[in-house]
Every structure is written in C-alpha cells, then in structure tokens.
Amino acid sequence: MHAVAALNYVTSGHSSPDFWYHPPLKHILEYASIKTFGDNPYGWRMRNVLFGAGAVVMLFLLTGELFSDTRKAFVAALLICIEPLHILYSRSSFEEIPATAFIITALYFTARHLKGKTNSAIFAGVFFGLALAIKWYFIFTWITAALCVALVVTKDEGMHWDKALYYVCSYLVIPASVYLLVFYQWFGRGYGFRDFCLMQFDAYRTLQLVTVNDYLHKQLLGALEFKQMQWFVKPIIIIFQNGGQDLSGQFVVFMNNFPFWLLVLPSLVYLLYHGLRYADRHVLIACALFIVTYLQFLLVRRPLFIHSTMAIMPFAYILLAYFLVSIVEKLKLKGKTFNILMALIALWGVYLYPFVTGRMVPVWLYKPILALSHRV
Amino acid sequence: MKFSYLQKSCVILVFFLATVVSLSVYSSSRRIYAPPQQINIDKPYKAYDVWEQLGVKGRVVLLFDRHLNVDQEGSSVAESNYMHWAIAKNAVRAVYHVIPDNAWEEVKHNIQNIQVRDFSNGIYRSTIEGAPLYILRISDIPRLRDKVMMNINTDLYTEHEINEIKELLRSGKITADIITESGKTQQRF
C-alpha cells in the first residue's frame, strides 16, 4: 500500500490508497527509495533501513551533545539499536522511522546551537520541517525545543529584536517553507493557498475522527491498539506465528523492550530530581522533550497503535541512558560495571534479534517471552 | 564574511516568500481551461469523457445533479463513480454540488451522516478524499473568480431554477468554459 501510494503521490499528487490527511514527505522518500533500489521489497523497505540506521547514529550524537558524555551516548544508541520495534519498523515501510530520524537530527542541531558549537539554527529548522512533513506527532516537540532555545539564549546572551526575528525565522519560517515545499505535487493539482489552509484544517479534523475501522488492515491494527498509559508500565508483546511447528517457530513480533521500558518512568523521576537539584538545563530539556511528546499521546482521542511509540522512544532512551550510566557511576568499579552494562544490553539484543526479525527459532529459547505475549 | 541576524532573517523571509510565490504560480499554471462551449450529453457521467477529451486539469466543477457519484469502487468510469475519477485524474480539484430545491431537505438530512462538515451562508463544506466539496442550492452559489465547468442534468430542475442558472452566467457571477448538459429538454446556457 505504501509503495503504491508513493508512486501515486509523486505522479498525481494523490495519496491513495494511503490516507490523504497525512503530510506527504513519506511518499516522496519512499518514491526515491523505489527509484533507487527498484520496485521490489528492497526498494519498498530500504528507505526505513537507511533512516533506521541513521536514527541510531543521530541518537548517539544527540545524547553525546546533550550530556557531553560518550558513555551515555553509547547506551542510548545501543538501546535503540536493539529495540524490537525499531528493528521491526526499520524493515517495513511505516513512516515513523524517517520521521523519528528527522526529529532526532533536528534536536541534535538544536543542542549544538545551544552549546555554541554552531552559529546557525537553520539546519535545526530544516529538519523540524522535514519531521513535521511526515508526522504531526512532533509538533509539541518542535514547539518545546524552540521555547527551550528562546529561554536559554535569553538567559545567557539576552534577546534583542533582530536576534528574536532570526530565531522566529529559523524555528518557524524555515520549517513552514520546508513543509510547504513537500506539498509541491499537491499544488500541482491546481490548488491555491486558501485551499491548502482549508485542507490542513480538514486533515486535522478528519484525523481526530479516525477509528480502527477506517484502516485497511483493521484486524491487524486492532490487535496493536494499546492504551497509551500502558506503554511504559507493562510488557507489550503481540505475536503472530508465521511458520514452524512445536519445536521451532517463525514469528512476527510486536513488542516493547520491556526490561528497559519499565525503567523509563523511574528514569524520568530521577532526571527531574537531578535536573532540578543541580539546575542542569540539558537534563531538564531532555525531560521536557519526553514529557511533552508523551503527554500529547496521553491526551489524544483517536486510536493509537504500538508503532506510535516510535515517536517517543528516542526521548525515553535518552532518559534511560542517563539513568543507567548515573547508577553505574555510583558503583565503585566504574569502568568494569559500565562494560558489564553494555555487554548485558548487547547480549539481550543478540538474544532477541533472530526472534524479532522473523527467523526460525527454537521455541523453548523464547518460552518466557511467548508466555507473556498475546498470540494472534 | 559574517552576516548579521537581520541579514540572515531577510534571506530566510525572502526564501519563504519565494516558496509561496513559486507554488502559487505553479498551481495556477497547472490549471488547464478550454474554449467556451456547451455540449449535450445523454447521461451526466458522459461529462467525464468530455473533460478528458478536452484535457482540462485542476478545475472547479459545478455539478447540477441529485447525486454526487463519487463511489470509489469500479475499475472504469461509470455513472456511480465518474466524479471520483475526475478528481483522481486531476481534471477536477473542487466540486460545488448544486442540489435541486425540491431535494434540499432530504440532502440536508443525509448530510448529518457526514462527520467532517461545516455550514455557513447556506453552504455545507466537506471533502472527497481531501478535495473540497460544497453542497448548496442555486440561490446560495457564491461569486466564483475562477472559470468553472458546469455539468447540468436539466431534468431535475424546474424552469425557474434553470432560469436562475442562466442568470448566474448572464450576470457574470460565475463564468464557465465547458457546460455539459443532459436531459430531455435542450437548454441554451
């Protein structure tokens, strides 16, 4: 469906058979992937493979930039690298992967700008525009980042009108320009700017009224619908058996990396405490990004599926990396315990990898996970 | 060479304005009109063939008929889906569905089933797969700046309503290049 929609959008400006009310950058990227790698499963999925890998690198850079600590950056990158959902969706054509990669990149440039490593905030604006042109999920993340920049710059350097104008241009006008340009094919259908504004308004209203029944694969998606409150408080494991028999099995696995996800909310509490106590602005910014992104999901009325968690995962793992490394630092054997931590995370990833990538695996090896799962 | 904040801001604003102007010019350039003509057709859905033959693109259509005919099923153009095809093939970008007065109450009732809708100045506004849809009566047709196409099923409208349509054209409230007309009584618009 995504491949057909991509070809249709670029050639006609129509998103069908996908939904018309989503921003269309995903189609343009998918089209580029198909043109580069062919109209076959490789071409359909390479966009996400590349952006999924890019997201790992960018999360490493972002975490390193925020906390000036390579170990925290390694842990965050390793966690997203072994995340079952990140692996699963990086092998699919869902748009959450490129959107997440763009928002991480936008925040990386924002963090560099805040630290004075780059004078320009323009790159941040471009990547915020690209992220929003795939998913509206990140609208509050974008606003929060812009507010953080305004607060930090005002506090550190003062804000004159020309500088304020520059930030408005970088964080509002550039994303708006990028967002508009992505609709190039849609404008090719003859629509003007009034039509564009009305369409955006209608898209928002339609999105609010979406139900599971509106989706093409409503049975599959119905199984993946979870209450947002549950995301970080219980194991979420939905398994479709694809092949195999009693002793071995091949599975499609939708699961959160629950041993780590269950630590996200305690990590948030720890970072809030730490950030407030030591007035560490970067820790507080990381908390703010997680809270606003998660809060919008908690407040949204339409059904949300497990792949929506991709939007919040980078922030969750930034918090978790900080928390885990801070705990390790409090232990005496600093170097060794950090290596043990990394090895444990990597081992867990190695254990999960064949299971979550749909390979034939011995059932006994994954019995504990299968026992926790909801089998469809 | 170092640029001031103001210079950088000006460059960004110029880029934004250039984007807006470029997209406006581009969208206008993609609309394709035809020489003014009235064509008689035996069924309303034959209008699609006329639009396709004339190669029109990105147009606003005033549909004078009882049904909208936007079913998404069917692999070829038919009576029940021709407006869907016209939108999908980019011949049409917006639809004004002008309802006969005697069917207005029934249509108003049916519109309550459409979840996304607005109502102002006697006009309901909704969407067909994102394309603007306006549902209204002849008396509520607004002044339209863009040249439109009209597809009129004259059998469904009274003599008075037909005269109202003619008056709309005569007064210049709307201008049309292609008028397709179906119905037993041949009218000159």
Coordinates of C-alpha atoms in Angstrom, one line a residue:
Chain A
M1 CA 0.0 0.0 0.0
H2 CA 2.8 2.4 0.9
A3 CA 4.7 1.8 -2.3
V4 CA 1.5 2.3 -4.5
A5 CA 0.7 5.5 -2.5
A6 CA 4.2 6.8 -3.1
L7 CA 4.1 6.3 -6.8
N8 CA 0.6 7.8 -7.0
Y9 CA 1.5 10.8 -4.9
V10 CA 4.6 11.7 -6.9
T11 CA 2.9 11.2 -10.3
S12 CA -0.5 12.7 -9.5
G13 CA -0.5 14.5 -6.1
H14 CA -2.9 11.9 -4.6
S15 CA -2.0 9.8 -1.6
S16 CA -4.5 7.0 -2.2
P17 CA -4.6 4.2 -1.3
D18 CA -3.0 5.7 1.8
F19 CA -4.8 8.4 3.8
W20 CA -5.0 11.9 2.3
Y21 CA -4.8 13.6 5.7
H22 CA -1.2 12.7 6.4
P23 CA 1.6 15.0 5.2
P24 CA 3.2 13.6 2.1
L25 CA 7.0 13.6 2.6
K26 CA 6.9 9.9 3.4
H27 CA 5.7 9.3 -0.2
I28 CA 8.5 11.3 -1.7
L29 CA 11.1 9.5 0.3
E30 CA 9.5 6.1 -0.5
Y31 CA 9.4 7.1 -4.2
A32 CA 13.1 7.9 -4.1
S33 CA 13.8 4.6 -2.4
I34 CA 11.8 2.7 -5.1
K35 CA 13.6 4.6 -7.9
T36 CA 17.0 3.9 -6.4
F37 CA 16.6 0.3 -5.2
G38 CA 13.8 -0.9 -7.5
D39 CA 10.1 -1.5 -7.3
N40 CA 10.5 -4.7 -5.2
P41 CA 10.7 -5.4 -1.4
Y42 CA 14.2 -4.0 -1.2
G43 CA 13.1 -0.7 -2.8
W44 CA 10.0 -0.5 -0.6
R45 CA 11.9 -1.0 2.6
M46 CA 15.4 0.5 2.0
R47 CA 14.1 3.9 3.0
N48 CA 13.4 2.7 6.5
V49 CA 16.6 0.6 6.7
L50 CA 18.7 3.7 6.0
F51 CA 16.7 6.0 8.2
G52 CA 16.6 3.4 11.0
A53 CA 20.4 3.0 10.9
G54 CA 20.7 6.8 10.7
A55 CA 18.5 7.3 13.7
V56 CA 20.9 5.1 15.8
V57 CA 23.8 7.3 14.8
M58 CA 21.9 10.5 15.3
L59 CA 20.7 9.4 18.7
F60 CA 24.3 8.7 19.7
L61 CA 25.3 12.2 18.6
L62 CA 22.3 13.9 20.2
T63 CA 22.8 12.2 23.6
G64 CA 26.5 12.9 23.5
E65 CA 25.8 16.6 22.7
L66 CA 23.1 16.9 25.4
F67 CA 25.1 15.4 28.2
S68 CA 28.7 15.7 27.0
D69 CA 29.2 12.1 27.9
T70 CA 30.2 9.4 25.3
R71 CA 29.1 6.6 27.6
K72 CA 25.5 7.9 27.9
A73 CA 25.5 8.3 24.1
F74 CA 26.7 4.7 23.6
V75 CA 24.0 3.3 25.9
A76 CA 21.2 5.4 24.2
A77 CA 22.4 4.3 20.8
L78 CA 22.7 0.7 21.8
L79 CA 19.3 0.6 23.4
I80 CA 17.5 1.9 20.2
C81 CA 19.7 -0.4 18.1
I82 CA 18.4 -3.5 19.9
E83 CA 14.8 -2.2 20.3
P84 CA 12.5 -4.8 18.8
L85 CA 10.1 -2.2 17.5
H86 CA 12.8 -0.1 15.9
I87 CA 14.2 -3.3 14.2
L88 CA 10.8 -4.4 13.1
Y89 CA 9.7 -1.0 11.6
S90 CA 13.1 -0.3 10.1
R91 CA 12.4 -3.4 8.0
S92 CA 9.0 -2.1 7.0
S93 CA 7.7 0.9 5.1
F94 CA 6.0 2.7 8.0
E95 CA 6.8 6.4 8.1
E96 CA 7.5 6.5 11.8
I97 CA 11.2 5.6 11.2
P98 CA 12.2 8.5 8.9
A99 CA 10.1 10.9 11.0
T100 CA 12.0 9.9 14.1
A101 CA 15.3 10.1 12.4
F102 CA 14.5 13.7 11.3
I103 CA 13.3 14.8 14.7
I104 CA 16.5 13.4 16.4
T105 CA 18.6 15.2 13.8
A106 CA 16.7 18.5 14.3
L107 CA 17.3 18.2 18.1
Y108 CA 20.9 17.4 17.5
F109 CA 21.4 20.7 15.6
T110 CA 19.4 22.5 18.3
A111 CA 21.6 21.1 21.0
R112 CA 24.8 22.0 19.1
H113 CA 23.4 25.5 18.6
L114 CA 22.6 25.8 22.3
K115 CA 26.1 24.8 23.2
G116 CA 27.5 27.4 20.8
K117 CA 29.1 24.9 18.5
T118 CA 27.3 26.2 15.5
N119 CA 26.1 29.8 15.0
S120 CA 23.2 28.7 12.7
A121 CA 19.9 27.4 13.8
I122 CA 18.9 26.9 10.2
F123 CA 19.7 23.2 10.0
A124 CA 17.5 22.6 13.0
G125 CA 14.7 24.4 11.3
V126 CA 15.1 22.4 8.1
F127 CA 14.9 19.1 10.0
F128 CA 12.0 20.2 12.1
G129 CA 10.2 21.0 8.9
L130 CA 11.1 17.6 7.4
A131 CA 9.9 15.7 10.6
L132 CA 6.6 17.6 10.6
A133 CA 6.2 16.9 6.9
I134 CA 5.9 13.2 7.7
K135 CA 4.2 13.2 11.1
W136 CA 2.4 15.8 13.1
Y137 CA 3.3 13.9 16.2
F138 CA 6.3 16.1 16.7
I139 CA 4.5 19.5 16.8
F140 CA 4.9 19.8 20.5
T141 CA 8.4 18.5 20.5
W142 CA 9.2 21.2 17.9
I143 CA 7.5 23.9 20.0
T144 CA 9.2 22.8 23.2
A145 CA 12.6 22.8 21.5
A146 CA 12.0 26.3 20.1
L147 CA 10.9 27.5 23.6
C148 CA 14.0 26.0 25.2
V149 CA 16.2 27.8 22.7
A150 CA 14.4 31.1 23.4
L151 CA 14.8 30.6 27.2
V152 CA 18.4 29.6 27.1
V153 CA 19.5 32.3 24.7
T154 CA 17.6 35.0 26.5
K155 CA 19.1 33.9 29.8
D156 CA 22.7 33.6 28.5
E157 CA 23.0 36.3 26.0
G158 CA 19.9 38.5 26.2
M159 CA 17.4 38.7 23.3
H160 CA 17.3 41.7 21.0
W161 CA 14.6 42.1 18.4
D162 CA 16.9 41.2 15.5
K163 CA 18.0 38.0 17.2
A164 CA 14.4 37.2 18.1
L165 CA 13.4 37.7 14.5
Y166 CA 16.3 35.3 13.5
Y167 CA 15.0 32.6 15.8
V168 CA 11.4 33.0 14.6
C169 CA 12.7 32.7 11.1
S170 CA 14.9 29.7 11.9
Y171 CA 12.3 27.8 14.0
L172 CA 9.1 28.9 12.4
V173 CA 9.6 30.3 8.9
I174 CA 12.1 27.6 7.7
P175 CA 10.0 24.6 8.9
A176 CA 6.9 26.3 7.3
S177 CA 8.8 26.7 4.0
V178 CA 10.0 23.1 4.0
Y179 CA 6.5 21.9 4.9
L180 CA 5.0 23.8 2.0
L181 CA 7.6 22.6 -0.5
V182 CA 6.7 19.0 0.4
F183 CA 3.2 19.7 -1.0
Y184 CA 4.6 20.6 -4.4
Q185 CA 2.8 17.7 -6.1
W186 CA -0.4 18.5 -4.3
F187 CA -0.2 22.2 -5.5
G188 CA 0.3 20.6 -9.0
R189 CA -3.4 19.6 -8.8
G190 CA -4.3 23.3 -9.2
Y191 CA -4.9 24.2 -5.5
G192 CA -4.1 27.6 -4.1
F193 CA -3.0 28.7 -0.6
R194 CA -6.6 29.1 0.7
D195 CA -7.2 25.5 -0.4
F196 CA -4.0 24.5 1.4
C197 CA -5.1 26.1 4.7
L198 CA -8.5 24.6 4.4
M199 CA -7.1 21.2 3.6
Q200 CA -4.8 21.3 6.6
F201 CA -7.7 22.2 8.8
D202 CA -9.9 19.4 7.3
A203 CA -7.0 16.9 7.7
Y204 CA -6.7 17.7 11.4
R205 CA -10.4 17.3 11.9
T206 CA -10.6 14.1 9.9
L207 CA -7.6 12.7 11.9
Q208 CA -9.5 13.3 15.2
L209 CA -12.4 11.2 13.9
V210 CA -10.3 8.2 12.7
T211 CA -11.3 4.9 14.1
V212 CA -9.8 1.4 13.7
N213 CA -12.5 0.6 11.2
D214 CA -11.1 3.2 8.8
Y215 CA -7.9 1.3 8.3
L216 CA -7.3 -1.2 5.5
H217 CA -5.8 -3.8 7.9
K218 CA -8.2 -3.2 10.7
Q219 CA -7.9 -6.6 12.3
L220 CA -4.1 -6.4 12.5
L221 CA -4.2 -2.8 13.7
G222 CA -6.9 -3.6 16.2
A223 CA -4.5 -6.1 17.8
L224 CA -1.8 -3.4 18.0
E225 CA -4.0 -0.8 19.7
F226 CA -2.9 -0.1 23.2
K227 CA -3.8 2.4 25.9
Q228 CA -1.0 5.0 26.0
M229 CA -0.9 4.7 29.8
Q230 CA 0.3 1.1 29.4
W231 CA 3.3 1.8 27.2
F232 CA 5.9 2.1 30.0
V233 CA 4.2 0.1 32.8
K234 CA 3.8 -3.4 31.4
P235 CA 5.3 -5.7 28.8
I236 CA 3.5 -5.3 25.4
I237 CA 4.1 -8.3 23.3
I238 CA 1.8 -9.3 20.4
I239 CA 3.0 -12.2 18.3
F240 CA 1.7 -13.6 15.0
Q241 CA 3.1 -17.1 14.3
N242 CA 4.2 -17.2 10.7
G243 CA 5.6 -20.7 10.4
G244 CA 7.2 -23.6 12.2
Q245 CA 5.7 -26.2 14.5
D246 CA 6.0 -27.3 18.1
L247 CA 9.8 -27.2 18.5
S248 CA 10.7 -24.3 16.2
G249 CA 8.7 -21.3 15.2
Q250 CA 8.8 -18.2 13.0
F251 CA 7.1 -15.2 14.4
V252 CA 6.1 -11.6 13.6
V253 CA 6.8 -9.9 16.9
F254 CA 5.5 -6.5 18.0
M255 CA 7.0 -6.0 21.4
N256 CA 8.4 -3.2 23.5
N257 CA 11.8 -3.8 25.0
F258 CA 10.0 -4.3 28.3
P259 CA 13.0 -4.8 30.7
F260 CA 14.1 -1.3 29.7
W261 CA 10.8 0.4 29.0
L262 CA 9.7 -0.4 32.6
L263 CA 12.7 1.7 33.7
V264 CA 11.7 4.8 31.7
L265 CA 9.3 6.4 34.2
P266 CA 11.7 5.8 37.1
S267 CA 14.4 7.3 35.0
L268 CA 12.2 10.4 34.3
V269 CA 11.7 10.9 38.1
Y270 CA 15.5 10.5 38.6
L271 CA 16.3 13.0 35.9
L272 CA 13.8 15.5 37.1
Y273 CA 15.2 15.3 40.6
H274 CA 18.8 15.5 39.3
G275 CA 18.0 18.3 36.8
L276 CA 16.2 20.5 39.4
R277 CA 18.7 19.8 42.2
Y278 CA 21.8 20.6 40.2
A279 CA 20.0 23.1 37.8
D280 CA 21.2 21.1 34.9
R281 CA 19.4 22.6 31.9
H282 CA 20.2 19.8 29.5
V283 CA 18.8 17.2 31.8
L284 CA 15.7 19.3 32.1
I285 CA 15.4 19.8 28.4
A286 CA 15.6 16.0 27.9
C287 CA 12.8 15.6 30.5
A288 CA 10.7 18.3 28.8
L289 CA 11.0 16.7 25.4
F290 CA 9.9 13.3 26.8
I291 CA 7.0 14.8 28.8
V292 CA 5.5 16.9 26.0
T293 CA 5.8 14.2 23.4
Y294 CA 4.3 11.6 25.7
L295 CA 1.6 14.0 27.0
Q296 CA 0.1 14.6 23.6
F297 CA -0.3 10.8 23.2
L298 CA -1.9 10.6 26.6
L299 CA -4.4 13.4 25.7
V300 CA -5.2 12.3 22.1
R301 CA -8.6 10.8 21.5
R302 CA -8.1 8.8 18.3
P303 CA -6.8 5.2 18.5
L304 CA -3.1 4.8 18.8
F305 CA -1.1 1.8 17.8
I306 CA 2.1 0.4 19.1
H307 CA 4.1 2.0 16.2
S308 CA 3.2 5.4 17.6
T309 CA 5.6 4.7 20.4
M310 CA 8.5 5.2 17.9
A311 CA 7.9 8.9 18.3
I312 CA 8.7 8.9 21.9
M313 CA 11.3 6.1 22.0
P314 CA 14.4 8.3 21.4
F315 CA 13.5 10.6 24.4
A316 CA 12.8 7.5 26.5
Y317 CA 16.2 6.1 25.7
I318 CA 18.0 9.4 26.3
L319 CA 16.5 9.4 29.9
L320 CA 17.2 5.8 30.4
A321 CA 20.8 6.1 29.2
Y322 CA 21.4 8.9 31.6
F323 CA 19.8 7.0 34.5
L324 CA 21.7 3.7 33.8
V325 CA 25.1 5.4 33.5
S326 CA 24.5 7.5 36.6
I327 CA 23.7 4.3 38.5
V328 CA 26.9 2.7 37.2
E329 CA 28.9 5.8 38.2
K330 CA 27.7 5.4 41.7
L331 CA 29.2 1.9 41.9
K332 CA 32.8 1.6 42.8
L333 CA 34.1 -0.4 39.8
K334 CA 33.3 2.3 37.3
G335 CA 35.0 1.0 34.1
K336 CA 34.1 -2.6 34.7
T337 CA 30.4 -2.0 35.6
F338 CA 29.9 0.1 32.5
N339 CA 31.4 -2.6 30.3
I340 CA 29.2 -5.2 32.1
L341 CA 26.1 -2.9 31.5
M342 CA 27.0 -2.6 27.8
A343 CA 27.6 -6.3 27.5
L344 CA 24.3 -7.2 29.1
I345 CA 22.3 -4.9 26.8
A346 CA 24.2 -6.3 23.8
L347 CA 23.5 -9.9 24.9
W348 CA 19.8 -9.2 25.4
G349 CA 19.8 -7.7 21.8
V350 CA 21.6 -10.7 20.4
Y351 CA 19.1 -13.0 22.1
L352 CA 16.1 -11.1 20.7
Y353 CA 17.5 -10.4 17.2
P354 CA 16.6 -13.7 15.5
F355 CA 13.2 -13.8 17.2
V356 CA 12.2 -10.2 16.3
T357 CA 13.5 -10.4 12.7
G358 CA 11.2 -13.4 11.8
R359 CA 13.8 -16.1 11.6
M360 CA 13.1 -19.7 12.5
V361 CA 14.0 -20.1 16.2
P362 CA 13.7 -22.8 18.8
V363 CA 10.5 -22.2 20.7
W364 CA 12.0 -23.3 24.1
L365 CA 14.5 -20.5 23.9
Y366 CA 11.8 -17.8 23.8
K367 CA 9.3 -19.5 26.0
P368 CA 9.4 -16.8 28.7
I369 CA 8.6 -14.1 26.1
L370 CA 5.9 -16.3 24.5
A371 CA 4.3 -16.9 27.8
L372 CA 4.0 -13.1 28.4
S373 CA 2.7 -12.5 24.9
H374 CA -0.7 -12.0 23.3
R375 CA -0.8 -14.5 20.5
V376 CA -2.9 -13.5 17.4
Chain B
M1 CA 32.2 37.0 5.8
K2 CA 29.8 37.2 8.7
F3 CA 26.2 38.1 8.3
S4 CA 24.1 39.8 10.9
Y5 CA 21.0 38.3 12.4
L6 CA 18.9 40.8 10.4
Q7 CA 20.6 39.8 7.1
K8 CA 20.1 36.1 7.8
S9 CA 16.4 36.7 8.7
C10 CA 15.9 38.6 5.5
V11 CA 17.3 35.8 3.5
I12 CA 15.0 33.3 5.2
L13 CA 12.0 35.5 4.7
V14 CA 12.8 36.0 1.1
F15 CA 13.1 32.2 0.7
F16 CA 9.7 31.8 2.3
L17 CA 8.1 34.4 0.1
A18 CA 9.8 32.8 -3.0
T19 CA 8.4 29.4 -1.9
V20 CA 4.9 30.8 -1.6
V21 CA 5.0 32.7 -4.9
S22 CA 6.6 29.8 -6.8
L23 CA 3.9 27.3 -5.5
S24 CA 1.2 29.8 -6.4
V25 CA 2.5 30.3 -9.9
Y26 CA 3.0 26.6 -10.3
S27 CA -0.5 25.7 -9.1
S28 CA -2.1 28.3 -11.4
S29 CA 0.0 27.1 -14.4
R30 CA -1.3 23.5 -13.9
R31 CA -4.9 24.5 -14.4
I32 CA -6.0 23.8 -18.0
Y33 CA -9.0 25.5 -19.4
A34 CA -10.9 25.0 -22.7
P35 CA -12.5 27.3 -25.2
P36 CA -16.1 28.2 -24.1
Q37 CA -18.6 25.6 -25.4
Q38 CA -21.8 23.9 -24.5
I39 CA -22.0 20.2 -25.2
N40 CA -25.1 18.0 -25.0
I41 CA -24.6 14.6 -23.5
D42 CA -27.1 11.7 -23.0
K43 CA -26.1 10.9 -19.4
P44 CA -24.4 13.2 -16.8
Y45 CA -21.5 10.8 -16.4
K46 CA -20.5 11.3 -20.1
A47 CA -19.2 14.7 -18.9
Y48 CA -16.1 12.8 -17.8
D49 CA -15.3 11.8 -21.4
V50 CA -15.8 15.4 -22.5
W51 CA -13.4 16.7 -19.8
E52 CA -10.9 14.0 -20.7
Q53 CA -11.0 14.7 -24.4
L54 CA -10.6 18.5 -23.8
G55 CA -7.7 17.8 -21.5
V56 CA -8.9 20.1 -18.7
K57 CA -6.9 19.9 -15.4
G58 CA -7.2 21.3 -11.9
R59 CA -10.7 22.7 -12.4
V60 CA -13.7 23.6 -10.3
V61 CA -16.9 21.9 -11.3
L62 CA -20.5 23.0 -10.6
L63 CA -22.5 19.8 -10.6
F64 CA -26.2 20.3 -11.1
D65 CA -27.5 16.8 -10.2
R66 CA -29.1 15.0 -7.4
H67 CA -26.2 12.6 -6.7
L68 CA -22.6 13.2 -6.3
N69 CA -21.4 9.9 -7.9
V70 CA -18.1 9.5 -6.0
D71 CA -18.1 5.8 -5.3
Q72 CA -14.5 4.6 -5.1
E73 CA -15.3 1.1 -6.5
G74 CA -15.1 0.1 -10.1
S75 CA -12.1 -0.2 -12.4
S76 CA -13.6 2.1 -15.1
V77 CA -15.7 5.2 -15.3
A78 CA -19.4 4.6 -14.6
E79 CA -22.4 6.6 -13.5
S80 CA -21.8 6.0 -9.8
N81 CA -18.1 7.0 -9.8
Y82 CA -17.3 9.5 -12.5
M83 CA -16.8 12.4 -10.2
H84 CA -14.3 10.3 -8.1
W85 CA -12.5 9.5 -11.4
A86 CA -12.5 13.2 -12.4
I87 CA -10.8 14.1 -9.0
A88 CA -8.4 11.1 -9.1
K89 CA -7.3 12.1 -12.7
N90 CA -6.9 15.7 -11.6
A91 CA -9.5 17.0 -14.1
V92 CA -11.4 18.4 -11.1
R93 CA -10.0 19.9 -7.9
A94 CA -13.2 21.1 -6.2
V95 CA -16.8 20.3 -6.5
Y96 CA -19.8 22.5 -5.9
H97 CA -22.7 20.1 -5.8
V98 CA -25.8 22.2 -6.5
I99 CA -28.9 20.4 -5.3
P100 CA -32.4 20.9 -6.8
D101 CA -34.6 22.8 -4.3
N102 CA -37.1 20.0 -4.0
A103 CA -34.4 17.6 -2.8
W104 CA -32.7 20.0 -0.4
E105 CA -34.5 18.8 2.8
E106 CA -33.6 15.2 2.0
V107 CA -29.9 16.1 1.3
K108 CA -29.7 18.2 4.5
H109 CA -30.9 15.2 6.4
N110 CA -28.3 13.0 4.7
I111 CA -25.5 15.4 5.3
Q112 CA -25.9 14.8 9.1
N113 CA -24.2 11.5 8.4
I114 CA -21.0 13.2 7.2
Q115 CA -18.7 13.6 10.2
V116 CA -16.5 16.4 8.9
R117 CA -18.6 19.3 7.7
D118 CA -19.1 23.0 8.1
F119 CA -22.2 25.1 7.4
S120 CA -22.2 28.8 6.6
N121 CA -24.2 31.1 4.3
G122 CA -26.4 28.2 3.3
I123 CA -23.4 26.1 2.1
Y124 CA -22.2 22.8 3.6
R125 CA -18.5 22.2 3.2
S126 CA -16.9 18.8 3.4
T127 CA -14.2 16.8 1.5
I128 CA -14.0 14.0 -1.0
E129 CA -10.6 12.3 -0.3
G130 CA -9.3 15.7 0.7
A131 CA -10.8 17.6 -2.3
P132 CA -13.1 20.4 -1.3
L133 CA -16.8 19.7 -1.6
Y134 CA -19.5 22.3 -1.3
I135 CA -23.1 21.3 -1.1
L136 CA -25.6 24.1 -1.8
R137 CA -28.7 25.3 -3.6
I138 CA -28.7 27.5 -6.7
S139 CA -29.6 30.6 -4.7
D140 CA -26.6 30.1 -2.5
I141 CA -23.9 29.9 -5.2
P142 CA -21.3 32.4 -4.4
R143 CA -19.3 34.6 -6.8
L144 CA -16.5 32.4 -8.1
R145 CA -13.4 34.1 -9.5
D146 CA -12.1 31.0 -11.3
K147 CA -13.6 29.9 -14.5
V148 CA -15.7 26.8 -13.8
M149 CA -17.1 23.7 -15.6
M150 CA -20.8 23.0 -15.3
N151 CA -22.4 19.7 -15.6
I152 CA -26.2 20.1 -15.6
N153 CA -28.9 17.4 -15.5
T154 CA -31.7 19.7 -16.6
D155 CA -34.4 17.0 -16.0
L156 CA -34.1 17.6 -12.2
Y157 CA -34.5 21.4 -12.2
T158 CA -37.7 23.4 -12.6
E159 CA -38.0 26.1 -15.3
H160 CA -37.5 28.7 -12.6
E161 CA -34.2 27.1 -11.4
I162 CA -32.9 26.8 -15.0
N163 CA -33.6 30.5 -15.4
E164 CA -31.7 31.1 -12.2
I165 CA -28.7 29.2 -13.6
K166 CA -28.8 31.2 -16.8
E167 CA -29.0 34.4 -14.8
L168 CA -25.9 33.4 -12.8
L169 CA -24.0 33.2 -16.1
R170 CA -25.5 36.3 -17.6
S171 CA -24.7 38.4 -14.6
G172 CA -21.1 37.2 -14.5
K173 CA -21.4 35.8 -11.0
I174 CA -19.9 32.7 -12.5
T175 CA -18.1 32.2 -15.7
A176 CA -17.8 28.8 -17.4
D177 CA -15.8 27.4 -20.3
I178 CA -17.4 24.0 -20.5
I179 CA -21.1 23.4 -20.0
T180 CA -22.2 19.8 -20.4
E181 CA -26.0 19.4 -20.4
S182 CA -28.0 16.2 -20.2
G183 CA -31.8 15.9 -20.0
K184 CA -34.8 15.7 -22.2
T185 CA -35.3 19.4 -22.7
Q186 CA -32.4 21.1 -24.5
Q187 CA -31.4 24.4 -22.9
R188 CA -29.2 27.1 -24.1
F189 CA -26.9 28.5 -21.3

